[in-house]
PDB file of C-alpha atoms in Angstrom:
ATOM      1  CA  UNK A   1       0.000   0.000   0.000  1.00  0.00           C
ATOM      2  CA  UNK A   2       3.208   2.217  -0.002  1.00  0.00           C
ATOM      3  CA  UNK A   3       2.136   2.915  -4.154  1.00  0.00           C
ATOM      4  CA  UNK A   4       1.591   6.817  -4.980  1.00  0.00           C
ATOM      5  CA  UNK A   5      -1.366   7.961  -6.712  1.00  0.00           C
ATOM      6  CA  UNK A   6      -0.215   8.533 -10.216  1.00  0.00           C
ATOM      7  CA  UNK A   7      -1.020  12.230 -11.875  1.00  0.00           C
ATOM      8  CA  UNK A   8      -4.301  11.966 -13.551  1.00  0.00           C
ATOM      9  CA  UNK A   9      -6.002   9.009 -11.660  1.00  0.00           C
ATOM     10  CA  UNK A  10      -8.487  10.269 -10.131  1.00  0.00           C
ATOM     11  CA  UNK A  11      -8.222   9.550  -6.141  1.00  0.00           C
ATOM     12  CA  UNK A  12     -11.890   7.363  -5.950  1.00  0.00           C
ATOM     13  CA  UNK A  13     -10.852   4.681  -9.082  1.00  0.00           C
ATOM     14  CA  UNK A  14      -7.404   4.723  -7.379  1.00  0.00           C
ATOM     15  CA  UNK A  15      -8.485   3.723  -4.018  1.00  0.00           C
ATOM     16  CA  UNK A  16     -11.126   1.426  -5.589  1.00  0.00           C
ATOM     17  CA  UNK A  17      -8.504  -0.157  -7.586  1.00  0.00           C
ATOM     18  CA  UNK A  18      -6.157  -0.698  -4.342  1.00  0.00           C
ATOM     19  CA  UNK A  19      -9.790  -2.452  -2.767  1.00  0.00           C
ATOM     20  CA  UNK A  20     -10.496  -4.983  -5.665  1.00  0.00           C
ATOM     21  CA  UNK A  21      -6.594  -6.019  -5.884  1.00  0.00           C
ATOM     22  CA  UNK A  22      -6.806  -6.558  -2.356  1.00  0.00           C
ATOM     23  CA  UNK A  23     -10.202  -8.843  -1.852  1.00  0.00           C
ATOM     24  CA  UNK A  24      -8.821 -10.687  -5.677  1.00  0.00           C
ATOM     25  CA  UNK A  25      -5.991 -11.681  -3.597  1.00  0.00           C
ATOM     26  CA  UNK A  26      -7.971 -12.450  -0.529  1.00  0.00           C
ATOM     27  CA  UNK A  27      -6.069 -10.281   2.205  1.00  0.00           C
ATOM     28  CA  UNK A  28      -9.373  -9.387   3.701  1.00  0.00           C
ATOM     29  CA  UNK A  29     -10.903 -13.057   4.119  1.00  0.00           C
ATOM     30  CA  UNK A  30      -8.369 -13.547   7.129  1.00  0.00           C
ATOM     31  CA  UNK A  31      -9.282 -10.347   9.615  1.00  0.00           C
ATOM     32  CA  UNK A  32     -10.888 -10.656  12.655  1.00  0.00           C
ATOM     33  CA  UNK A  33     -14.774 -10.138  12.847  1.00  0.00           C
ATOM     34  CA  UNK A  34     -14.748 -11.017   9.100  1.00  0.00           C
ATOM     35  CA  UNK A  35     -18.475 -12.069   8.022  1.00  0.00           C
ATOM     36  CA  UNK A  36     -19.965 -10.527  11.245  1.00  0.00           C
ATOM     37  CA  UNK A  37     -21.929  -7.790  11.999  1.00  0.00           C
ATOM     38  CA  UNK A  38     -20.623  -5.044  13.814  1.00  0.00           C
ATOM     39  CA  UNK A  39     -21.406  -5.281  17.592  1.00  0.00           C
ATOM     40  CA  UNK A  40     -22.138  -1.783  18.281  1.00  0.00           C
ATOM     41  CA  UNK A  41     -23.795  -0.964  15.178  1.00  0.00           C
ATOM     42  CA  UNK A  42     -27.584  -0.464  16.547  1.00  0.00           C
ATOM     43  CA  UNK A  43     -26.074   0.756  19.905  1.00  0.00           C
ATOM     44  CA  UNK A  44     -26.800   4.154  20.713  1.00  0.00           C
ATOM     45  CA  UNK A  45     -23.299   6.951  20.311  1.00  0.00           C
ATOM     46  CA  UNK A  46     -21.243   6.811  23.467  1.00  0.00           C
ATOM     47  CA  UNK A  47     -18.310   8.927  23.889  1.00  0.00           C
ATOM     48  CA  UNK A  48     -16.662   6.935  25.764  1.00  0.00           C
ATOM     49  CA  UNK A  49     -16.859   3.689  23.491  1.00  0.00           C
ATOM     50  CA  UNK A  50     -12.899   2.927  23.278  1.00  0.00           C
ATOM     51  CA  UNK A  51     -12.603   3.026  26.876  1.00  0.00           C
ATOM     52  CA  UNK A  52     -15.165   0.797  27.373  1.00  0.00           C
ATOM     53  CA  UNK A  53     -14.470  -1.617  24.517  1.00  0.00           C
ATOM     54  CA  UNK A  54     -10.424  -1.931  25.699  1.00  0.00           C
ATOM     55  CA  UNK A  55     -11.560  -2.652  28.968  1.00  0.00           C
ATOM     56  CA  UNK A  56     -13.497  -5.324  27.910  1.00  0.00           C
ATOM     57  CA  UNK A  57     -10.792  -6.735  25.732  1.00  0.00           C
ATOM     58  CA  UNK A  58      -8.100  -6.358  28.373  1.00  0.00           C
ATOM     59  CA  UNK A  59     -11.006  -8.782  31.111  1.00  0.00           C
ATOM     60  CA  UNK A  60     -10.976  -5.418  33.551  1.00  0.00           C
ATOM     61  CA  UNK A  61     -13.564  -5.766  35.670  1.00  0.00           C
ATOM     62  CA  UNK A  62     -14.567  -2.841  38.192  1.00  0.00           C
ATOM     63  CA  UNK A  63     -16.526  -4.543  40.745  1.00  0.00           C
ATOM     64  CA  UNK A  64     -17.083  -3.126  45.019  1.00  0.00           C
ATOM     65  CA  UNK A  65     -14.414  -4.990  47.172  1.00  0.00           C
ATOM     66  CA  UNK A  66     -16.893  -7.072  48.361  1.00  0.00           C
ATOM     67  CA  UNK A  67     -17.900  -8.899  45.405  1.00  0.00           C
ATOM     68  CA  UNK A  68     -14.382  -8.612  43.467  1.00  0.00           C
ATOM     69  CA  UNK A  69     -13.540 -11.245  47.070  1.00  0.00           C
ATOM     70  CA  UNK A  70     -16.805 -13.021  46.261  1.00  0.00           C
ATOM     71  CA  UNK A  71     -15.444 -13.465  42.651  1.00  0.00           C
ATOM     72  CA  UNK A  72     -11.899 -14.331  44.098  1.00  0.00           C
ATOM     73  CA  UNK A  73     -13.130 -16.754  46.185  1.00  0.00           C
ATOM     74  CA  UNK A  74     -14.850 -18.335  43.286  1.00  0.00           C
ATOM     75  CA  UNK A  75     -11.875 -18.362  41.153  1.00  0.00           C
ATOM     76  CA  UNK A  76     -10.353 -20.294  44.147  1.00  0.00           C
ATOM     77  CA  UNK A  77     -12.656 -23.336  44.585  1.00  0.00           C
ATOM     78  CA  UNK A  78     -11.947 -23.873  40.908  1.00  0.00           C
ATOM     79  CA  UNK A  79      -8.321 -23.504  41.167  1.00  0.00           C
ATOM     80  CA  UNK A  80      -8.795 -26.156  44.128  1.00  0.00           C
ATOM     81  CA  UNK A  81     -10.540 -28.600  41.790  1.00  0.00           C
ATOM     82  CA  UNK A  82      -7.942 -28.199  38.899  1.00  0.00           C
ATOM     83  CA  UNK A  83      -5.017 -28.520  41.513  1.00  0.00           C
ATOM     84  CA  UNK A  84      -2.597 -31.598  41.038  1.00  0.00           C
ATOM     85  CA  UNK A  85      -1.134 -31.503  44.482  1.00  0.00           C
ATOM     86  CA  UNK A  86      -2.171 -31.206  48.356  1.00  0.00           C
ATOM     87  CA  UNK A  87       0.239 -28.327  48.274  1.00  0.00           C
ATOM     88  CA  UNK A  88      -1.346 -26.178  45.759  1.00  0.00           C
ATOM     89  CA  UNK A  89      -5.035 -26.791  47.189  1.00  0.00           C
ATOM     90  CA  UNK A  90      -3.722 -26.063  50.447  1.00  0.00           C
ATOM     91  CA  UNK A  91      -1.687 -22.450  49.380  1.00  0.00           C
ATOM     92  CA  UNK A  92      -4.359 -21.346  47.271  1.00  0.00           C
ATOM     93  CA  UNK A  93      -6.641 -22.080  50.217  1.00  0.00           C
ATOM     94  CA  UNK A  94      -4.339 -20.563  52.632  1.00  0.00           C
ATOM     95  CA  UNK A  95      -4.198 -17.102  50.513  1.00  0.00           C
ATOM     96  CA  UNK A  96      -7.883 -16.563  49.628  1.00  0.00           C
ATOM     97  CA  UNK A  97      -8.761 -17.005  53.867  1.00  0.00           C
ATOM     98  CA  UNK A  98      -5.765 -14.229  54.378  1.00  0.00           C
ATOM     99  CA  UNK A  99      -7.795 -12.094  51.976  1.00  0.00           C
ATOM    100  CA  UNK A 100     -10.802 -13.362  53.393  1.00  0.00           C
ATOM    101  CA  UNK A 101      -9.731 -12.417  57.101  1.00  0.00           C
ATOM    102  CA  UNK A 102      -8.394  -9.056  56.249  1.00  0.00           C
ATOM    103  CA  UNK A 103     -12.225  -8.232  55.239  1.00  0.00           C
ATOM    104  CA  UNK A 104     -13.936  -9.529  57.795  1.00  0.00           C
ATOM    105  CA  UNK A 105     -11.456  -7.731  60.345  1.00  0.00           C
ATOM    106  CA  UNK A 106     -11.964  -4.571  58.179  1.00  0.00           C
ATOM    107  CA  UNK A 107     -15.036  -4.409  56.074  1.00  0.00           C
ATOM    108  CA  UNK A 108     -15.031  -3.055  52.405  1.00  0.00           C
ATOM    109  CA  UNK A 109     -17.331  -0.732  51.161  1.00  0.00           C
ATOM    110  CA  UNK A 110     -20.823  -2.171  48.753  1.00  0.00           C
ATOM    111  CA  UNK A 111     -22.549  -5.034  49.453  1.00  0.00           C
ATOM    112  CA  UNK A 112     -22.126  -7.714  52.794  1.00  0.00           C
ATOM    113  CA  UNK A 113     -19.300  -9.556  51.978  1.00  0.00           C
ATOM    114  CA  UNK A 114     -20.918 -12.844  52.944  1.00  0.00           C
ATOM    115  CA  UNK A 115     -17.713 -15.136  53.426  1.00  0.00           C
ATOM    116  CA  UNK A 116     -16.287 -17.249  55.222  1.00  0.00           C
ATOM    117  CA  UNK A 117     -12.965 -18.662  55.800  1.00  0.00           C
ATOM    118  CA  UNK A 118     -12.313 -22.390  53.893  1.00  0.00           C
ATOM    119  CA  UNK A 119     -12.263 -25.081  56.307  1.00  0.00           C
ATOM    120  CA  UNK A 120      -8.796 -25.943  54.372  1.00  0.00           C
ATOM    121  CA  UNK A 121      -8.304 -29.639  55.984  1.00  0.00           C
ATOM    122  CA  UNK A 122     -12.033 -30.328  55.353  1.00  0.00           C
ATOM    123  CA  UNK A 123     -11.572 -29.022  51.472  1.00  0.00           C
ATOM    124  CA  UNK A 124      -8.082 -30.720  51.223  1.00  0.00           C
ATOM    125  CA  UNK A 125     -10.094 -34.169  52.104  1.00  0.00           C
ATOM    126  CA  UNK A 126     -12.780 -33.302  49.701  1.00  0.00           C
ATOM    127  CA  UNK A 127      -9.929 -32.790  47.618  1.00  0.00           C
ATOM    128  CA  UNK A 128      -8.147 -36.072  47.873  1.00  0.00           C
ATOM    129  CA  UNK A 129     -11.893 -38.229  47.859  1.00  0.00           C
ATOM    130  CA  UNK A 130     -12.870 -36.779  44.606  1.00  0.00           C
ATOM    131  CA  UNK A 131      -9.402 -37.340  42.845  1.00  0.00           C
ATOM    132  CA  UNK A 132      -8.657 -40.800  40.936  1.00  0.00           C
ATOM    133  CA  UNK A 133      -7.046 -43.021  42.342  1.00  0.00           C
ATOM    134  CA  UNK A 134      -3.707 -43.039  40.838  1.00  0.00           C
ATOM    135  CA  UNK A 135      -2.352 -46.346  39.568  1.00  0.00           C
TER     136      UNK A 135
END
């Protein structure tokens, strides 16, 4: 696309010209999105669309402390079920009830935090009943 308009081309048949070289050889076929409609396209005008729409790619999430724990402690029991050793179930027990401590000593703002601390040997024997037995 570095190519210069030559004198006396008109600028629409040049850039036209440019667009039917490039879907002949297929360069748009392979672009993200390509067949789909555009999300926002009935959406009413926001300002503010790229902010919101790069937060969304980068997974930021702006939750109240309480519920961004709630979320964390979700996270957790499925990091427990996916864990290949007592050791890993039992630190990423261990850190989620320091978080969870810290809260209840010290209450966030929003919503109850409605938590408790894991009962970590209780979840590490839960742990070890519903792994296969390894041969």
């Amino acid at each position: 696309m570095t190519e210069r308009k030559p004198p006396g081309v008109s600028f629409e048949s040049f850039v036209d010209r440019q667009i039917r070289q490039a879907t002949e050889r297929g360069d748009f076929t392979s672009l993200p999105g390509y067949g789909k409609p555009l999300a926002s396209l009935d959406a009413p005008y926001d300002e503010q669309w790229w902010i919101k729409d790069k937060l969304h790619r980068e997974g930021f999430a702006v939750l109240p402390p309480a519920l961004a724990l709630r979320k964390e402690a979700e996270d957790a029991v499925e990091k427990v079920r996916a864990a290949r050793s007592e050791r890993q179930v039992r630190d990423v027990l261990t850190e989620i009830n320091e978080k969870i401590a810290a809260a209840l000593r010290m209450p966030p703002p929003g919503p109850p935090l409605g938590l408790t601390a894991f009962d970590v040997e209780a979840e590490v024997q839960a742990w070890r009943r519903d792994r296969p037995t390894q041969a």
